[in-house]
Amino acid sequence: MSNQPRWDGWNEAGGPRYPHAKAIQFCLRHYSRDIRHITRALDLGCGSGVNTRLLAETGFPVWATDISPVGIANTRRLLQAHGLQAECHVAPVDQQPFLDGSFDLILCIGVFDSAGPQAAHGAMAEVRRLLRPLGRALLVFASDEDMRVGNGTPYGLTGYKKDEVDALVEGFTQASIDRYITTYDGGTFQHNDFLVTLIR
């Protein structure tokens, strides 16, 4: 069953207001200003477009996809409000409407934990297919230690174990698996994300 209605509702509520800190760091660290204009970038599972805006503002040619028509409409409005451009499509994360080797850079932020393991495996196959040789991807998604994981939370995200992430990243030239942890209330709660960087 499609998660589209759930994510339409989430996007109707606005979604995040700012790009992910690790997306900013990754894009600006690996791509100098003089090469961004020739670096084709995909925001895979763009939500309401905050990371799409980041890519467009910093000079990348940008494409964005999301399962939610509301998210794509929000993304287009956000870009238009700031005089920016990106090609936006409604598409499931595991069924992308692009040719093999279309992109040099893929961002996929907060998607695998929302989509669930079956879609995540399909999405990772799409990342491998869509990246050009030596292209890079950044993925951020919840671990099984994250406060947002489980049906008993307001978020209901799927959390991943390390061995599940190891299985997801097979087939890449290089894969670095790290953690990005933020604690709240003196360490009582935590966002505990996997931070995965890949080279095709």
mmCIF file of C-alpha atoms in Angstrom:
data_model
loop_
_atom_site.group_PDB
_atom_site.id
_atom_site.type_symbol
_atom_site.label_atom_id
_atom_site.label_comp_id
_atom_site.label_asym_id
_atom_site.label_seq_id
_atom_site.Cartn_x
_atom_site.Cartn_y
_atom_site.Cartn_z
ATOM 1 C CA MET A 1 0.000 0.000 0.000
ATOM 2 C CA SER A 2 1.310 3.450 -0.938
ATOM 3 C CA ASN A 3 2.455 5.876 1.756
ATOM 4 C CA GLN A 4 1.383 8.798 -0.437
ATOM 5 C CA PRO A 5 -1.607 9.937 1.705
ATOM 6 C CA ARG A 6 0.563 9.970 4.841
ATOM 7 C CA TRP A 7 3.240 12.095 3.185
ATOM 8 C CA ASP A 8 0.693 14.374 1.527
ATOM 9 C CA GLY A 9 -0.527 15.116 5.063
ATOM 10 C CA TRP A 10 3.019 15.623 6.330
ATOM 11 C CA ASN A 11 3.794 18.041 3.496
ATOM 12 C CA GLU A 12 0.522 19.890 4.045
ATOM 13 C CA ALA A 13 1.823 20.606 7.553
ATOM 14 C CA GLY A 14 4.919 22.192 5.974
ATOM 15 C CA GLY A 15 7.779 19.776 6.651
ATOM 16 C CA PRO A 16 11.203 21.060 7.715
ATOM 17 C CA ARG A 17 11.987 24.734 7.168
ATOM 18 C CA TYR A 18 15.735 24.463 6.637
ATOM 19 C CA PRO A 19 18.097 22.158 4.726
ATOM 20 C CA HIS A 20 19.772 19.387 6.642
ATOM 21 C CA ALA A 21 23.089 20.487 8.184
ATOM 22 C CA LYS A 22 24.868 17.428 6.807
ATOM 23 C CA ALA A 23 23.539 18.108 3.298
ATOM 24 C CA ILE A 24 25.006 21.619 3.442
ATOM 25 C CA GLN A 25 28.342 20.303 4.699
ATOM 26 C CA PHE A 26 28.509 17.505 2.134
ATOM 27 C CA CYS A 27 27.645 19.635 -0.889
ATOM 28 C CA LEU A 28 29.950 22.530 -0.068
ATOM 29 C CA ARG A 29 32.840 20.294 1.008
ATOM 30 C CA HIS A 30 32.885 18.080 -2.073
ATOM 31 C CA TYR A 31 31.827 20.499 -4.812
ATOM 32 C CA SER A 32 33.641 23.792 -5.236
ATOM 33 C CA ARG A 33 31.782 26.754 -6.705
ATOM 34 C CA ASP A 34 33.515 26.392 -10.083
ATOM 35 C CA ILE A 35 32.230 22.846 -10.737
ATOM 36 C CA ARG A 36 28.717 22.981 -9.310
ATOM 37 C CA HIS A 37 27.202 24.232 -12.568
ATOM 38 C CA ILE A 38 28.263 20.992 -14.320
ATOM 39 C CA THR A 39 27.315 18.678 -11.422
ATOM 40 C CA ARG A 40 23.860 17.215 -12.009
ATOM 41 C CA ALA A 41 22.119 16.712 -8.659
ATOM 42 C CA LEU A 42 19.017 14.768 -7.622
ATOM 43 C CA ASP A 43 17.079 15.363 -4.403
ATOM 44 C CA LEU A 44 15.588 11.886 -4.023
ATOM 45 C CA GLY A 45 12.500 12.076 -1.814
ATOM 46 C CA CYS A 46 12.544 15.866 -1.672
ATOM 47 C CA GLY A 47 9.513 16.416 0.580
ATOM 48 C CA SER A 48 8.663 20.121 0.450
ATOM 49 C CA GLY A 49 11.983 21.058 -1.097
ATOM 50 C CA VAL A 50 14.326 22.534 1.503
ATOM 51 C CA ASN A 51 17.295 20.519 0.227
ATOM 52 C CA THR A 52 16.239 21.115 -3.378
ATOM 53 C CA ARG A 53 16.441 24.829 -2.657
ATOM 54 C CA LEU A 54 19.910 24.346 -1.130
ATOM 55 C CA LEU A 55 21.154 22.633 -4.279
ATOM 56 C CA ALA A 56 19.645 25.233 -6.606
ATOM 57 C CA GLU A 57 20.866 28.198 -4.556
ATOM 58 C CA THR A 58 24.428 26.905 -4.470
ATOM 59 C CA GLY A 59 24.618 26.483 -8.234
ATOM 60 C CA PHE A 60 23.801 22.866 -9.107
ATOM 61 C CA PRO A 61 21.510 21.865 -11.984
ATOM 62 C CA VAL A 62 18.783 20.165 -9.942
ATOM 63 C CA TRP A 63 16.119 17.492 -10.280
ATOM 64 C CA ALA A 64 13.771 16.538 -7.444
ATOM 65 C CA THR A 65 11.321 13.703 -6.910
ATOM 66 C CA ASP A 66 8.854 12.712 -4.208
ATOM 67 C CA ILE A 67 5.929 10.314 -3.839
ATOM 68 C CA SER A 68 3.752 13.196 -2.584
ATOM 69 C CA PRO A 69 2.112 15.542 -5.124
ATOM 70 C CA VAL A 70 1.677 18.008 -2.235
ATOM 71 C CA GLY A 71 5.413 17.889 -1.569
ATOM 72 C CA ILE A 72 6.231 18.497 -5.220
ATOM 73 C CA ALA A 73 3.770 21.418 -5.377
ATOM 74 C CA ASN A 74 5.369 22.884 -2.233
ATOM 75 C CA THR A 75 8.831 22.424 -3.744
ATOM 76 C CA ARG A 76 7.841 24.241 -6.922
ATOM 77 C CA ARG A 77 6.340 27.115 -4.910
ATOM 78 C CA LEU A 78 9.447 27.374 -2.727
ATOM 79 C CA LEU A 79 11.731 27.520 -5.735
ATOM 80 C CA GLN A 80 9.546 30.069 -7.504
ATOM 81 C CA ALA A 81 9.470 32.282 -4.404
ATOM 82 C CA HIS A 82 13.256 32.449 -4.465
ATOM 83 C CA GLY A 83 13.716 32.743 -8.228
ATOM 84 C CA LEU A 84 15.222 29.271 -8.517
ATOM 85 C CA GLN A 85 14.709 26.373 -10.909
ATOM 86 C CA ALA A 86 14.633 22.586 -10.660
ATOM 87 C CA GLU A 87 12.898 19.877 -12.632
ATOM 88 C CA CYS A 88 10.401 18.259 -10.256
ATOM 89 C CA HIS A 89 8.545 14.954 -10.649
ATOM 90 C CA VAL A 90 6.083 12.907 -8.608
ATOM 91 C CA ALA A 91 7.651 9.434 -8.356
ATOM 92 C CA PRO A 92 8.169 6.681 -5.767
ATOM 93 C CA VAL A 93 11.686 6.546 -4.375
ATOM 94 C CA ASP A 94 12.232 3.095 -5.880
ATOM 95 C CA GLN A 95 10.891 3.936 -9.374
ATOM 96 C CA GLN A 96 12.695 6.959 -10.752
ATOM 97 C CA PRO A 97 11.931 8.412 -14.210
ATOM 98 C CA PHE A 98 15.544 8.951 -15.324
ATOM 99 C CA LEU A 99 18.080 7.192 -17.532
ATOM 100 C CA ASP A 100 20.992 5.214 -16.131
ATOM 101 C CA GLY A 101 23.939 7.382 -15.081
ATOM 102 C CA SER A 102 21.956 10.621 -15.068
ATOM 103 C CA PHE A 103 23.471 12.199 -11.940
ATOM 104 C CA ASP A 104 26.778 13.138 -10.356
ATOM 105 C CA LEU A 105 25.248 13.735 -6.920
ATOM 106 C CA ILE A 106 22.240 12.298 -5.105
ATOM 107 C CA LEU A 107 20.867 13.497 -1.784
ATOM 108 C CA CYS A 108 18.395 11.231 0.018
ATOM 109 C CA ILE A 109 17.587 12.748 3.402
ATOM 110 C CA GLY A 110 15.084 11.192 5.812
ATOM 111 C CA VAL A 111 13.632 8.884 3.173
ATOM 112 C CA PHE A 112 14.639 5.285 3.909
ATOM 113 C CA ASP A 113 13.240 5.490 7.439
ATOM 114 C CA SER A 114 9.975 6.846 6.029
ATOM 115 C CA ALA A 115 9.669 4.419 3.115
ATOM 116 C CA GLY A 116 10.514 1.187 4.939
ATOM 117 C CA PRO A 117 12.990 -1.616 4.117
ATOM 118 C CA GLN A 118 11.417 -2.965 0.914
ATOM 119 C CA ALA A 119 11.281 0.454 -0.728
ATOM 120 C CA ALA A 120 14.741 1.278 0.677
ATOM 121 C CA HIS A 121 16.290 -1.690 -1.146
ATOM 122 C CA GLY A 122 14.586 -0.625 -4.365
ATOM 123 C CA ALA A 123 15.691 2.957 -3.802
ATOM 124 C CA MET A 124 19.299 1.922 -3.251
ATOM 125 C CA ALA A 125 19.197 0.012 -6.527
ATOM 126 C CA GLU A 126 17.990 3.237 -8.136
ATOM 127 C CA VAL A 127 20.840 5.205 -6.536
ATOM 128 C CA ARG A 128 23.345 2.720 -8.015
ATOM 129 C CA ARG A 129 21.630 2.906 -11.405
ATOM 130 C CA LEU A 130 21.317 6.669 -11.546
ATOM 131 C CA LEU A 131 24.792 7.667 -10.388
ATOM 132 C CA ARG A 132 27.497 8.154 -12.974
ATOM 133 C CA PRO A 133 30.826 6.373 -12.366
ATOM 134 C CA LEU A 134 32.495 8.042 -9.350
ATOM 135 C CA GLY A 135 29.282 9.928 -8.598
ATOM 136 C CA ARG A 136 28.503 10.528 -4.925
ATOM 137 C CA ALA A 137 25.439 10.058 -2.756
ATOM 138 C CA LEU A 138 24.576 11.175 0.762
ATOM 139 C CA LEU A 139 21.850 9.325 2.662
ATOM 140 C CA VAL A 140 20.590 10.151 6.141
ATOM 141 C CA PHE A 141 18.051 7.921 7.881
ATOM 142 C CA ALA A 142 17.150 6.724 11.373
ATOM 143 C CA SER A 143 18.858 3.891 13.197
ATOM 144 C CA ASP A 144 16.959 1.505 15.444
ATOM 145 C CA GLU A 145 18.151 3.591 18.439
ATOM 146 C CA ASP A 146 16.340 6.729 17.323
ATOM 147 C CA MET A 147 13.514 8.243 19.413
ATOM 148 C CA ARG A 148 11.334 8.603 16.294
ATOM 149 C CA VAL A 149 11.307 4.881 15.522
ATOM 150 C CA GLY A 150 8.323 2.608 16.071
ATOM 151 C CA ASN A 151 4.547 2.759 15.874
ATOM 152 C CA GLY A 152 4.352 3.959 19.476
ATOM 153 C CA THR A 153 5.921 7.293 18.514
ATOM 154 C CA PRO A 154 4.223 10.205 16.717
ATOM 155 C CA TYR A 155 6.635 9.653 13.799
ATOM 156 C CA GLY A 156 6.428 5.890 13.300
ATOM 157 C CA LEU A 157 9.712 5.698 11.401
ATOM 158 C CA THR A 158 11.539 2.498 10.512
ATOM 159 C CA GLY A 159 14.923 2.250 12.226
ATOM 160 C CA TYR A 160 17.794 0.281 10.699
ATOM 161 C CA LYS A 161 20.407 -1.938 12.319
ATOM 162 C CA LYS A 162 24.048 -1.731 11.233
ATOM 163 C CA ASP A 163 23.958 -5.097 9.427
ATOM 164 C CA GLU A 164 20.889 -3.958 7.478
ATOM 165 C CA VAL A 165 22.763 -0.849 6.362
ATOM 166 C CA ASP A 166 25.778 -2.972 5.388
ATOM 167 C CA ALA A 167 23.486 -5.011 3.131
ATOM 168 C CA LEU A 168 21.993 -1.881 1.573
ATOM 169 C CA VAL A 169 25.346 -0.420 0.491
ATOM 170 C CA GLU A 170 26.763 -3.484 -1.255
ATOM 171 C CA GLY A 171 27.963 -2.858 -4.800
ATOM 172 C CA PHE A 172 29.436 0.621 -4.405
ATOM 173 C CA THR A 173 33.092 1.466 -5.016
ATOM 174 C CA GLN A 174 33.216 3.153 -1.628
ATOM 175 C CA ALA A 175 30.755 3.276 1.263
ATOM 176 C CA SER A 176 31.248 5.090 4.567
ATOM 177 C CA ILE A 177 28.728 4.414 7.320
ATOM 178 C CA ASP A 178 28.730 6.866 10.205
ATOM 179 C CA ARG A 179 26.292 8.091 12.860
ATOM 180 C CA TYR A 180 24.842 11.552 13.358
ATOM 181 C CA ILE A 181 23.497 11.800 16.904
ATOM 182 C CA THR A 182 21.693 14.714 18.526
ATOM 183 C CA THR A 183 20.512 14.440 22.131
ATOM 184 C CA TYR A 184 17.728 16.301 23.954
ATOM 185 C CA ASP A 185 16.740 16.853 27.586
ATOM 186 C CA GLY A 186 20.151 15.980 28.977
ATOM 187 C CA GLY A 187 20.481 12.869 26.851
ATOM 188 C CA THR A 188 17.039 11.471 27.661
ATOM 189 C CA PHE A 189 16.036 11.448 23.984
ATOM 190 C CA GLN A 190 18.107 11.229 20.845
ATOM 191 C CA HIS A 191 17.961 11.451 17.103
ATOM 192 C CA ASN A 192 20.319 8.665 16.087
ATOM 193 C CA ASP A 193 20.756 8.679 12.319
ATOM 194 C CA PHE A 194 22.930 6.726 9.962
ATOM 195 C CA LEU A 195 25.001 9.044 7.786
ATOM 196 C CA VAL A 196 25.936 7.106 4.660
ATOM 197 C CA THR A 197 28.220 8.460 1.959
ATOM 198 C CA LEU A 198 28.674 6.490 -1.243
ATOM 199 C CA ILE A 199 30.807 6.610 -4.369
ATOM 200 C CA ARG A 200 29.579 4.721 -7.423
#
